[in-house]
Each structure stands twice: as structure tokens, then as C-alpha cells.
Coordinates of C-alpha atoms (C1' of nucleotides) in Angstrom, one line a residue:
Chain A
M29 CA -314.4 -17.3 121.1
R30 CA -316.4 -14.9 118.9
S31 CA -315.2 -11.4 118.3
N32 CA -317.7 -8.9 116.7
D33 CA -316.4 -9.3 113.2
W34 CA -316.3 -13.2 113.6
K35 CA -318.4 -13.8 110.6
T36 CA -315.5 -12.0 108.4
K37 CA -313.0 -14.3 109.6
F38 CA -315.3 -17.4 109.5
R39 CA -315.8 -16.9 105.8
E40 CA -312.2 -16.1 105.0
V41 CA -310.9 -19.0 106.9
L42 CA -313.5 -21.5 105.6
T43 CA -312.8 -20.4 101.9
D44 CA -309.1 -20.5 102.3
W45 CA -309.3 -24.0 103.7
Y46 CA -311.4 -24.9 100.9
R47 CA -309.2 -23.5 98.1
R48 CA -306.3 -25.4 99.9
E49 CA -307.8 -28.7 101.1
R50 CA -310.4 -29.5 98.4
R51 CA -310.6 -32.9 96.8
D52 CA -309.7 -33.0 93.1
L53 CA -312.9 -34.2 91.8
P54 CA -313.9 -34.2 88.1
W55 CA -316.6 -31.6 88.3
R56 CA -314.1 -29.2 90.1
R57 CA -312.0 -29.2 86.8
T58 CA -314.6 -27.4 84.8
C59 CA -316.5 -24.2 84.8
N60 CA -319.1 -25.4 82.4
P61 CA -322.4 -24.6 83.9
Y62 CA -324.1 -27.6 82.2
W63 CA -321.6 -30.1 83.4
I64 CA -321.8 -28.7 87.0
W65 CA -325.5 -29.1 86.8
I66 CA -325.1 -32.8 85.7
S67 CA -322.9 -33.3 88.6
E68 CA -325.2 -31.8 91.2
V69 CA -328.1 -33.9 90.1
M70 CA -325.9 -37.0 90.1
L71 CA -324.8 -36.1 93.6
Q72 CA -328.3 -35.7 95.0
Q73 CA -328.3 -38.6 97.7
T74 CA -325.5 -40.2 96.0
R75 CA -321.9 -40.5 97.1
V76 CA -318.8 -39.0 95.4
D77 CA -317.1 -42.2 94.7
T78 CA -320.2 -43.8 93.2
V79 CA -321.0 -40.5 90.9
I80 CA -317.4 -40.2 89.5
P81 CA -317.6 -43.0 86.8
Y82 CA -321.1 -41.9 85.7
Y83 CA -320.2 -38.2 85.6
L84 CA -317.2 -39.1 83.2
R85 CA -319.1 -41.4 81.0
F86 CA -322.2 -38.7 81.0
T87 CA -320.2 -35.6 80.0
E88 CA -318.2 -37.6 77.3
R89 CA -321.5 -39.0 75.9
Y90 CA -323.6 -35.8 76.2
P91 CA -320.8 -32.9 76.3
T92 CA -323.3 -30.4 75.2
M93 CA -326.9 -29.3 76.3
E94 CA -328.1 -30.2 72.8
D95 CA -326.7 -33.7 72.9
L96 CA -328.6 -34.4 76.1
A97 CA -331.8 -32.6 75.3
Y98 CA -332.5 -34.9 72.4
A99 CA -330.9 -38.2 73.6
P100 CA -333.2 -41.4 73.2
E101 CA -334.6 -42.0 76.6
Q102 CA -333.6 -46.0 76.6
E103 CA -330.1 -44.9 76.0
L104 CA -330.3 -42.2 78.4
M105 CA -331.6 -44.6 81.2
K106 CA -328.8 -47.1 80.3
N107 CA -326.1 -44.6 81.0
W108 CA -327.8 -43.9 84.4
E109 CA -328.3 -47.7 85.0
G110 CA -327.2 -48.3 88.8
L111 CA -327.4 -44.7 89.8
G112 CA -330.9 -45.0 91.3
Y113 CA -333.6 -42.3 91.6
Y114 CA -334.5 -42.7 87.8
S115 CA -337.0 -40.0 87.7
R116 CA -333.7 -37.6 88.3
V117 CA -332.2 -38.5 84.7
R118 CA -335.8 -37.9 83.1
N119 CA -336.2 -34.6 84.8
L120 CA -332.7 -33.5 84.1
Q121 CA -333.4 -34.1 80.4
A122 CA -336.7 -32.3 80.4
G123 CA -334.9 -29.4 82.4
V124 CA -331.9 -29.4 79.9
R125 CA -334.1 -29.3 76.9
E126 CA -336.2 -26.5 78.4
A127 CA -333.1 -24.3 79.2
Y128 CA -331.7 -25.3 75.8
E129 CA -334.8 -24.3 73.8
T130 CA -335.6 -21.3 75.8
Y131 CA -332.3 -19.5 76.6
G132 CA -329.7 -21.7 74.4
E133 CA -327.7 -22.1 77.6
V134 CA -328.0 -22.4 81.3
P135 CA -329.7 -19.3 82.7
A136 CA -327.3 -17.3 84.7
D137 CA -330.5 -16.2 86.9
P138 CA -331.8 -18.2 90.1
E139 CA -335.2 -17.5 89.6
R140 CA -335.3 -18.6 85.9
F141 CA -332.9 -21.8 86.7
R142 CA -335.0 -22.6 89.7
K143 CA -338.3 -23.1 87.5
L144 CA -336.5 -25.9 85.4
K145 CA -337.5 -29.5 85.9
G146 CA -335.6 -31.2 88.5
V147 CA -334.1 -28.0 89.8
G148 CA -335.1 -27.7 93.5
P149 CA -333.8 -24.9 95.9
Y150 CA -330.6 -27.2 96.6
T151 CA -329.4 -27.5 93.0
A152 CA -330.5 -24.1 92.0
G153 CA -328.2 -22.5 94.8
A154 CA -325.3 -25.0 93.9
V155 CA -325.1 -24.5 90.2
M156 CA -325.6 -20.6 90.4
S157 CA -322.9 -20.2 93.2
I158 CA -320.4 -22.8 91.7
A159 CA -320.9 -22.0 88.0
F160 CA -321.6 -18.1 88.0
G161 CA -320.5 -16.8 91.3
I162 CA -324.0 -15.7 92.4
P163 CA -324.4 -15.6 96.2
A164 CA -327.2 -18.2 96.7
P165 CA -327.8 -20.8 99.6
A166 CA -327.0 -24.4 98.6
V167 CA -328.5 -26.4 101.8
D168 CA -328.0 -29.9 101.9
G169 CA -327.5 -32.3 104.6
N170 CA -324.0 -31.5 105.1
V171 CA -324.4 -27.7 105.3
M172 CA -327.5 -28.4 107.9
R173 CA -325.1 -30.7 109.8
V174 CA -322.3 -28.0 109.9
L175 CA -324.1 -24.9 110.5
S176 CA -326.6 -26.5 113.3
R177 CA -323.1 -27.2 115.2
V178 CA -321.6 -23.9 114.4
L179 CA -324.6 -21.6 115.2
L180 CA -326.2 -24.1 117.6
I181 CA -329.4 -24.5 115.6
E182 CA -331.7 -27.2 117.4
E183 CA -334.4 -27.3 115.1
D184 CA -335.3 -30.7 113.6
I185 CA -333.4 -30.8 110.2
A186 CA -335.7 -33.6 109.1
K187 CA -338.6 -31.2 108.7
P188 CA -339.0 -29.5 105.5
K189 CA -339.5 -26.0 106.8
T190 CA -336.2 -26.1 108.7
R191 CA -334.3 -25.8 105.4
K192 CA -335.6 -22.0 105.3
I193 CA -333.5 -21.2 108.6
F194 CA -330.5 -22.7 107.1
E195 CA -330.9 -20.7 103.9
A196 CA -331.3 -17.4 106.1
A197 CA -328.1 -18.4 108.1
V198 CA -326.2 -19.1 104.8
M199 CA -327.1 -15.7 103.3
D200 CA -326.0 -14.1 106.4
L201 CA -322.8 -15.8 106.4
I202 CA -321.8 -16.1 102.8
D203 CA -318.8 -14.7 101.2
R204 CA -320.0 -12.4 98.5
D205 CA -316.5 -12.4 96.7
D206 CA -316.5 -16.3 96.7
P207 CA -319.9 -17.8 97.1
S208 CA -318.7 -21.0 95.2
S209 CA -315.7 -21.5 97.6
F210 CA -317.8 -20.7 100.7
N211 CA -320.8 -23.0 99.7
Q212 CA -318.7 -26.0 98.4
G213 CA -316.4 -25.5 101.7
L214 CA -319.3 -25.9 103.9
M215 CA -320.4 -29.2 102.0
E216 CA -316.6 -30.3 101.9
L217 CA -316.2 -29.8 105.6
G218 CA -319.4 -31.7 106.2
A219 CA -318.2 -34.4 104.0
T220 CA -314.5 -34.6 105.1
V221 CA -314.5 -33.4 108.8
C222 CA -317.7 -32.2 110.5
T223 CA -319.1 -35.8 109.7
P224 CA -322.3 -37.3 111.3
T225 CA -320.6 -39.3 113.9
R226 CA -317.0 -38.7 115.5
P227 CA -316.7 -35.2 113.8
K228 CA -312.7 -34.5 113.5
C229 CA -312.9 -31.2 115.4
L230 CA -308.9 -31.0 115.9
L231 CA -308.7 -30.8 112.1
C232 CA -311.5 -28.2 111.8
P233 CA -310.4 -24.8 110.5
V234 CA -313.6 -23.1 112.0
R235 CA -313.7 -24.7 115.5
E236 CA -312.8 -21.3 116.9
W237 CA -316.2 -20.2 116.1
C238 CA -318.1 -23.5 116.4
G239 CA -320.6 -23.3 119.3
A240 CA -321.2 -26.9 119.5
Y241 CA -317.3 -27.5 120.1
H242 CA -317.3 -25.3 122.9
E243 CA -320.3 -26.8 124.5
G244 CA -318.9 -30.2 123.7
R245 CA -322.3 -31.2 122.0
E246 CA -320.9 -31.9 118.4
E247 CA -322.1 -35.5 118.8
S248 CA -325.6 -34.5 119.6
L249 CA -326.2 -32.1 116.7
P250 CA -327.9 -31.8 114.5
V251 CA -331.2 -32.7 116.0
K252 CA -333.2 -34.9 113.6
S253 CA -336.3 -37.2 114.2
K254 CA -336.5 -40.7 112.9
K255 CA -338.6 -41.8 110.0
K256 CA -340.7 -44.6 110.3
K257 CA -339.4 -47.9 109.3
Q258 CA -340.0 -49.5 105.8
E259 CA -342.3 -52.0 105.1
T260 CA -341.2 -55.7 104.0
V261 CA -342.8 -57.0 100.8
P262 CA -342.3 -60.6 99.6
Q263 CA -341.3 -60.8 96.0
T264 CA -341.5 -64.3 94.1
V265 CA -339.7 -64.2 90.9
I266 CA -339.8 -67.0 88.4
A267 CA -337.3 -66.8 85.8
V268 CA -338.9 -68.5 82.7
K269 CA -336.8 -70.1 80.1
S270 CA -338.4 -71.3 76.7
P271 CA -337.2 -74.8 75.1
D272 CA -335.0 -72.7 72.7
G273 CA -333.2 -70.8 75.4
R274 CA -335.0 -67.6 75.6
W275 CA -336.2 -65.8 78.8
L276 CA -339.4 -64.1 79.5
L277 CA -339.1 -60.5 80.8
E278 CA -341.7 -57.9 81.6
Q279 CA -341.7 -54.2 81.7
R280 CA -342.9 -52.6 84.9
P281 CA -345.5 -49.9 84.7
D282 CA -344.6 -46.4 83.5
D283 CA -345.2 -44.7 87.0
G284 CA -344.2 -45.6 90.4
L285 CA -341.2 -47.7 91.6
L286 CA -338.5 -48.6 89.2
A287 CA -340.9 -47.1 86.3
G288 CA -340.3 -48.7 83.0
M289 CA -337.7 -51.2 83.9
W290 CA -337.4 -54.7 82.9
Q291 CA -337.7 -57.6 85.4
F292 CA -338.4 -61.5 85.4
P293 CA -341.9 -62.5 85.8
T294 CA -342.8 -61.2 89.5
A295 CA -345.7 -61.7 91.9
E296 CA -345.9 -59.7 95.2
T297 CA -346.4 -63.0 97.3
G298 CA -344.1 -65.1 99.6
D299 CA -346.1 -68.2 98.5
P300 CA -344.4 -69.9 95.4
A301 CA -347.7 -71.7 94.3
E302 CA -349.6 -68.4 94.2
A303 CA -346.7 -66.8 92.4
V304 CA -347.0 -69.7 89.6
R305 CA -350.9 -69.1 89.3
Q306 CA -350.4 -65.4 89.0
I307 CA -347.6 -65.7 86.5
T308 CA -349.0 -68.6 84.2
E309 CA -352.2 -66.6 84.3
R310 CA -350.5 -63.4 83.4
H311 CA -348.3 -64.9 80.4
R312 CA -350.2 -68.1 79.4
L313 CA -347.5 -70.3 80.3
D314 CA -347.2 -73.9 80.9
L315 CA -344.6 -74.3 83.7
G316 CA -342.5 -77.2 84.5
P317 CA -341.1 -77.7 88.0
L318 CA -339.6 -74.9 90.0
K319 CA -335.8 -74.9 90.9
E320 CA -334.6 -72.7 93.6
A321 CA -332.1 -69.9 92.2
V322 CA -331.5 -67.2 94.9
R323 CA -332.9 -65.5 97.8
F324 CA -332.1 -62.1 99.1
K325 CA -333.1 -58.8 100.4
H326 CA -333.4 -55.5 98.6
I327 CA -333.4 -52.4 100.5
F328 CA -335.3 -49.3 99.1
T329 CA -335.9 -46.0 101.0
H330 CA -339.3 -46.8 102.1
R331 CA -339.8 -50.6 101.3
I332 CA -338.0 -53.7 101.6
W333 CA -337.9 -56.7 99.1
E334 CA -337.7 -60.1 100.4
V335 CA -336.9 -61.6 97.1
E336 CA -337.1 -65.4 96.3
A337 CA -336.2 -66.3 92.8
F338 CA -336.8 -69.8 90.7
E339 CA -336.0 -71.1 87.6
A340 CA -338.4 -72.9 85.4
T341 CA -339.1 -74.0 81.8
S342 CA -342.2 -73.5 79.9
S343 CA -343.4 -75.5 77.1
A344 CA -346.0 -72.9 76.0
V345 CA -344.5 -69.7 75.1
G346 CA -347.4 -67.4 75.2
V347 CA -347.9 -64.3 73.3
P348 CA -345.4 -61.6 73.7
S349 CA -346.7 -58.1 73.9
G350 CA -345.3 -54.6 74.1
R351 CA -344.6 -54.9 78.1
S352 CA -343.2 -58.4 77.8
G353 CA -341.0 -60.5 75.6
W354 CA -338.7 -63.5 75.1
F355 CA -334.9 -62.4 75.1
L356 CA -331.5 -64.3 74.5
P357 CA -329.1 -63.7 77.3
E358 CA -327.1 -61.0 75.5
E359 CA -330.4 -59.2 74.4
I360 CA -331.3 -58.9 78.2
N361 CA -328.0 -56.9 78.8
S362 CA -329.3 -54.1 76.5
L363 CA -332.6 -53.6 78.4
T364 CA -332.7 -51.3 81.5
L365 CA -332.6 -53.6 84.6
P366 CA -332.9 -52.6 88.3
N367 CA -330.2 -54.1 90.7
P368 CA -332.7 -57.0 91.9
T369 CA -333.2 -58.1 88.3
K370 CA -329.5 -58.2 87.7
K371 CA -329.0 -60.4 90.8
V372 CA -331.4 -62.8 89.6
R373 CA -330.1 -62.7 86.1
D374 CA -326.5 -63.6 87.3
A375 CA -328.0 -66.5 89.3
V376 CA -329.9 -68.2 86.6
I377 CA -327.5 -67.0 83.5
G378 CA -324.3 -66.2 84.9
G379 CA -322.9 -62.7 85.1
Chain B
dA28 C1' -346.8 -31.5 105.5
dA29 C1' -346.5 -36.4 104.2
dC30 C1' -345.1 -39.5 101.0
dC31 C1' -342.7 -41.6 97.1
dC32 C1' -338.5 -42.6 94.7
dG33 C1' -332.4 -46.2 94.7
dG34 C1' -328.4 -47.5 95.9
dG35 C1' -324.2 -48.1 98.5
dG36 C1' -321.1 -47.4 102.4
dA37 C1' -320.0 -47.1 107.3
dG38 C1' -320.4 -48.6 112.0
Chain C
dC3 C1' -329.0 -54.5 111.7
dT4 C1' -329.2 -48.6 111.7
dC5 C1' -328.1 -44.5 109.9
dC6 C1' -326.6 -41.5 106.2
dC7 C1' -325.7 -39.3 102.0
dA8 C1' -324.1 -32.7 97.3
dG9 C1' -332.9 -33.6 97.0
dG10 C1' -337.0 -33.1 94.0
dG11 C1' -341.7 -34.1 92.6
dT12 C1' -346.6 -35.2 93.8
dT13 C1' -350.5 -35.0 96.3

DNA sequence: AACCCGGGGAG
DNA sequence: CTCCCAGGGTT
């Protein structure tokens, strides 16, 4: 069980385990604070295997803060395309530019770094501890799961204020000689051993000090309330082709869901006839008969799109505006497209 | 505090 | 299907 100085042993065993067993990941081969910052933003709500190719491309394309700070928005979005949460990359660029212009580098100061755009409590703690060895808490979902089990913390981890409890716990436990290995050790443990379901307790280096393991409660922690389920929204897409082989695309509003990204004409209705009315009105078209192209569901965090896509030819080609235009297939690929639009594109044009 | 914002993998 | 994931911004 827990001896009086169990915390000392806990941090020793955890950091030793991490230094020995850690996965070899691209962002663990650098001590460049800016590159580590990029990796932490990409890893927000996104899996390691997904991030790796994006991280490699991004650090090659934007090797210095200056390169990213003044990169063209459209090109930046293109390099983020498919990663999701597109405000992350806009905020990252704003934060990097601010840091570059104010400090000329990533500030090695948690309070200054935390003030930058897109840097929240987690990212601040992660970058400061990993890049500079500053003892700061980096509490993500993994850390809350691991510590809720080790310390038998029963607060609802879905509630915002619960994070502070875990930050205090981390500051009580953290290895001040190696905050980087301590924080990453907690996260690595959560990712590979102390998993949400069926944790591998027999492989766990710290099970000796784990309250949940001793009480056989590892499967019932952490406590997490359910969020309400998403609403379903019908989307009727009409991929409109002109007689000379161009396709009509429209740009989404600059705010909100999939801000600024391009799509085939879309109406929020499950009724094709209503969609035709809205889209012909919006783009001044004269549509031929609809041909069913593809039907699928697209899941967002708080919404589900039920997409039904058709293909049609228009004899009238309307007036292109700043937010819509007629594009050849190869031109479409240079626009920033959300995944649902890519699916429709592949169905009507071919991947 | 509640809500918004993507996408992919596991079971 | 459901749940989860190296979260932050806005209101």
C-alpha cells in the first residue's frame, strides 16, 4: 500500500517508466518549443496516428515561427485540411504571430504563454513543462482518468471546474526534477495502459499506489456524466455541372460550422424539391433532372448531417460571386473542402 | 456554466 | 450504434 513517502516513489517509478517505455513519436525527437507547441495543438482531441503526417508536413513547411506567422491563410488551411477543429489553426497562427512579434520566441513563462491566442490551461502546461522543464500541470482527459483512479477522485470530469482539482493534484505530485517526463508519463500511461475500458493494470508501473486497483474499481472511474445526444439535420446537396464541364461551389460563411470552407450547393432540408427551389433561387440556375449520387451520414460533435446528394446539369450558369464560382475538377481540389464535400466530389467526379 | 467546433478509431 | 480522444473560445 502507500507508505509515508509514497509520492516520492510514485514520481520516480512513473518517470523511470516513461523514459524507458515511451513511444517514439516525431515531436518527442525535438526540444524546439515552437514545434512542441504545434504538436500539442494538433493533438487536442485528435489521435496520435492521425497527427503524425500532419505534424511532419507542418514542421517541414513552417520550420520557424516566422514562417507560420505570415503564411497565407488559404495555404495554411490546406495544410490543416482533414484534421478538424479548423479554428485551432487560425488561433495557432494568431498566437505564433503574437509571440514572434512580442518576444521573438516562445516565452518560457507560463503566464505570458497562457495569454496567447489558442493557448488554454492544458496547452500552456504541456508546452512549458515539456519544452522548458517548468513544473506546470497539463491536465487532459488522460491525466484526469489516471489520477481519478490512483487518488480515487470521484468528481464528474465532464464538469469544467473539476479540472482545477486535478491541477492541484498534479502540482502536489509532480516531479520537480523532471516535470516533462512526469506529465508525459501520466498521459502515456493513460494512452497505453490506464485506458478508458479494460485498463491493463497488471502492466501498470504504479498500480502499487492505485486506489482504484486496490478496491477493484478501475472500471468504474472516472465518473463522467453523459452529454446530451446530437440533433440530426438533413442536408440535400445538388452537384451542379455546367454544359462546359464546370461545377458550382459555394463558400460557407466566415463564422460557425466549417467556416469559410467550400461545398456543392446545399440546402438544410430532406426534401429534394425544396432544395431545388432554394438552390435555383440562390444561384439563378435552370436545372435539368436530378440524378441520385450518394447518401451518407456525417457525424460532428453536436450535430449529425444526413446527406443526400444529387447530380444535375444547369443550362443557365448564373452570376458567380465572391462566395461562389464554377470550377474545373482540378480547380476544386485546390479549395479547402470539408470531408462531406469530398465524399460528394468523389461520388460525382471520382476520387 | 453551457454551448460551439471535426474527425477517426474502438468496441 | 456509443464512447472516447494530448481542448479552447465565446457567450
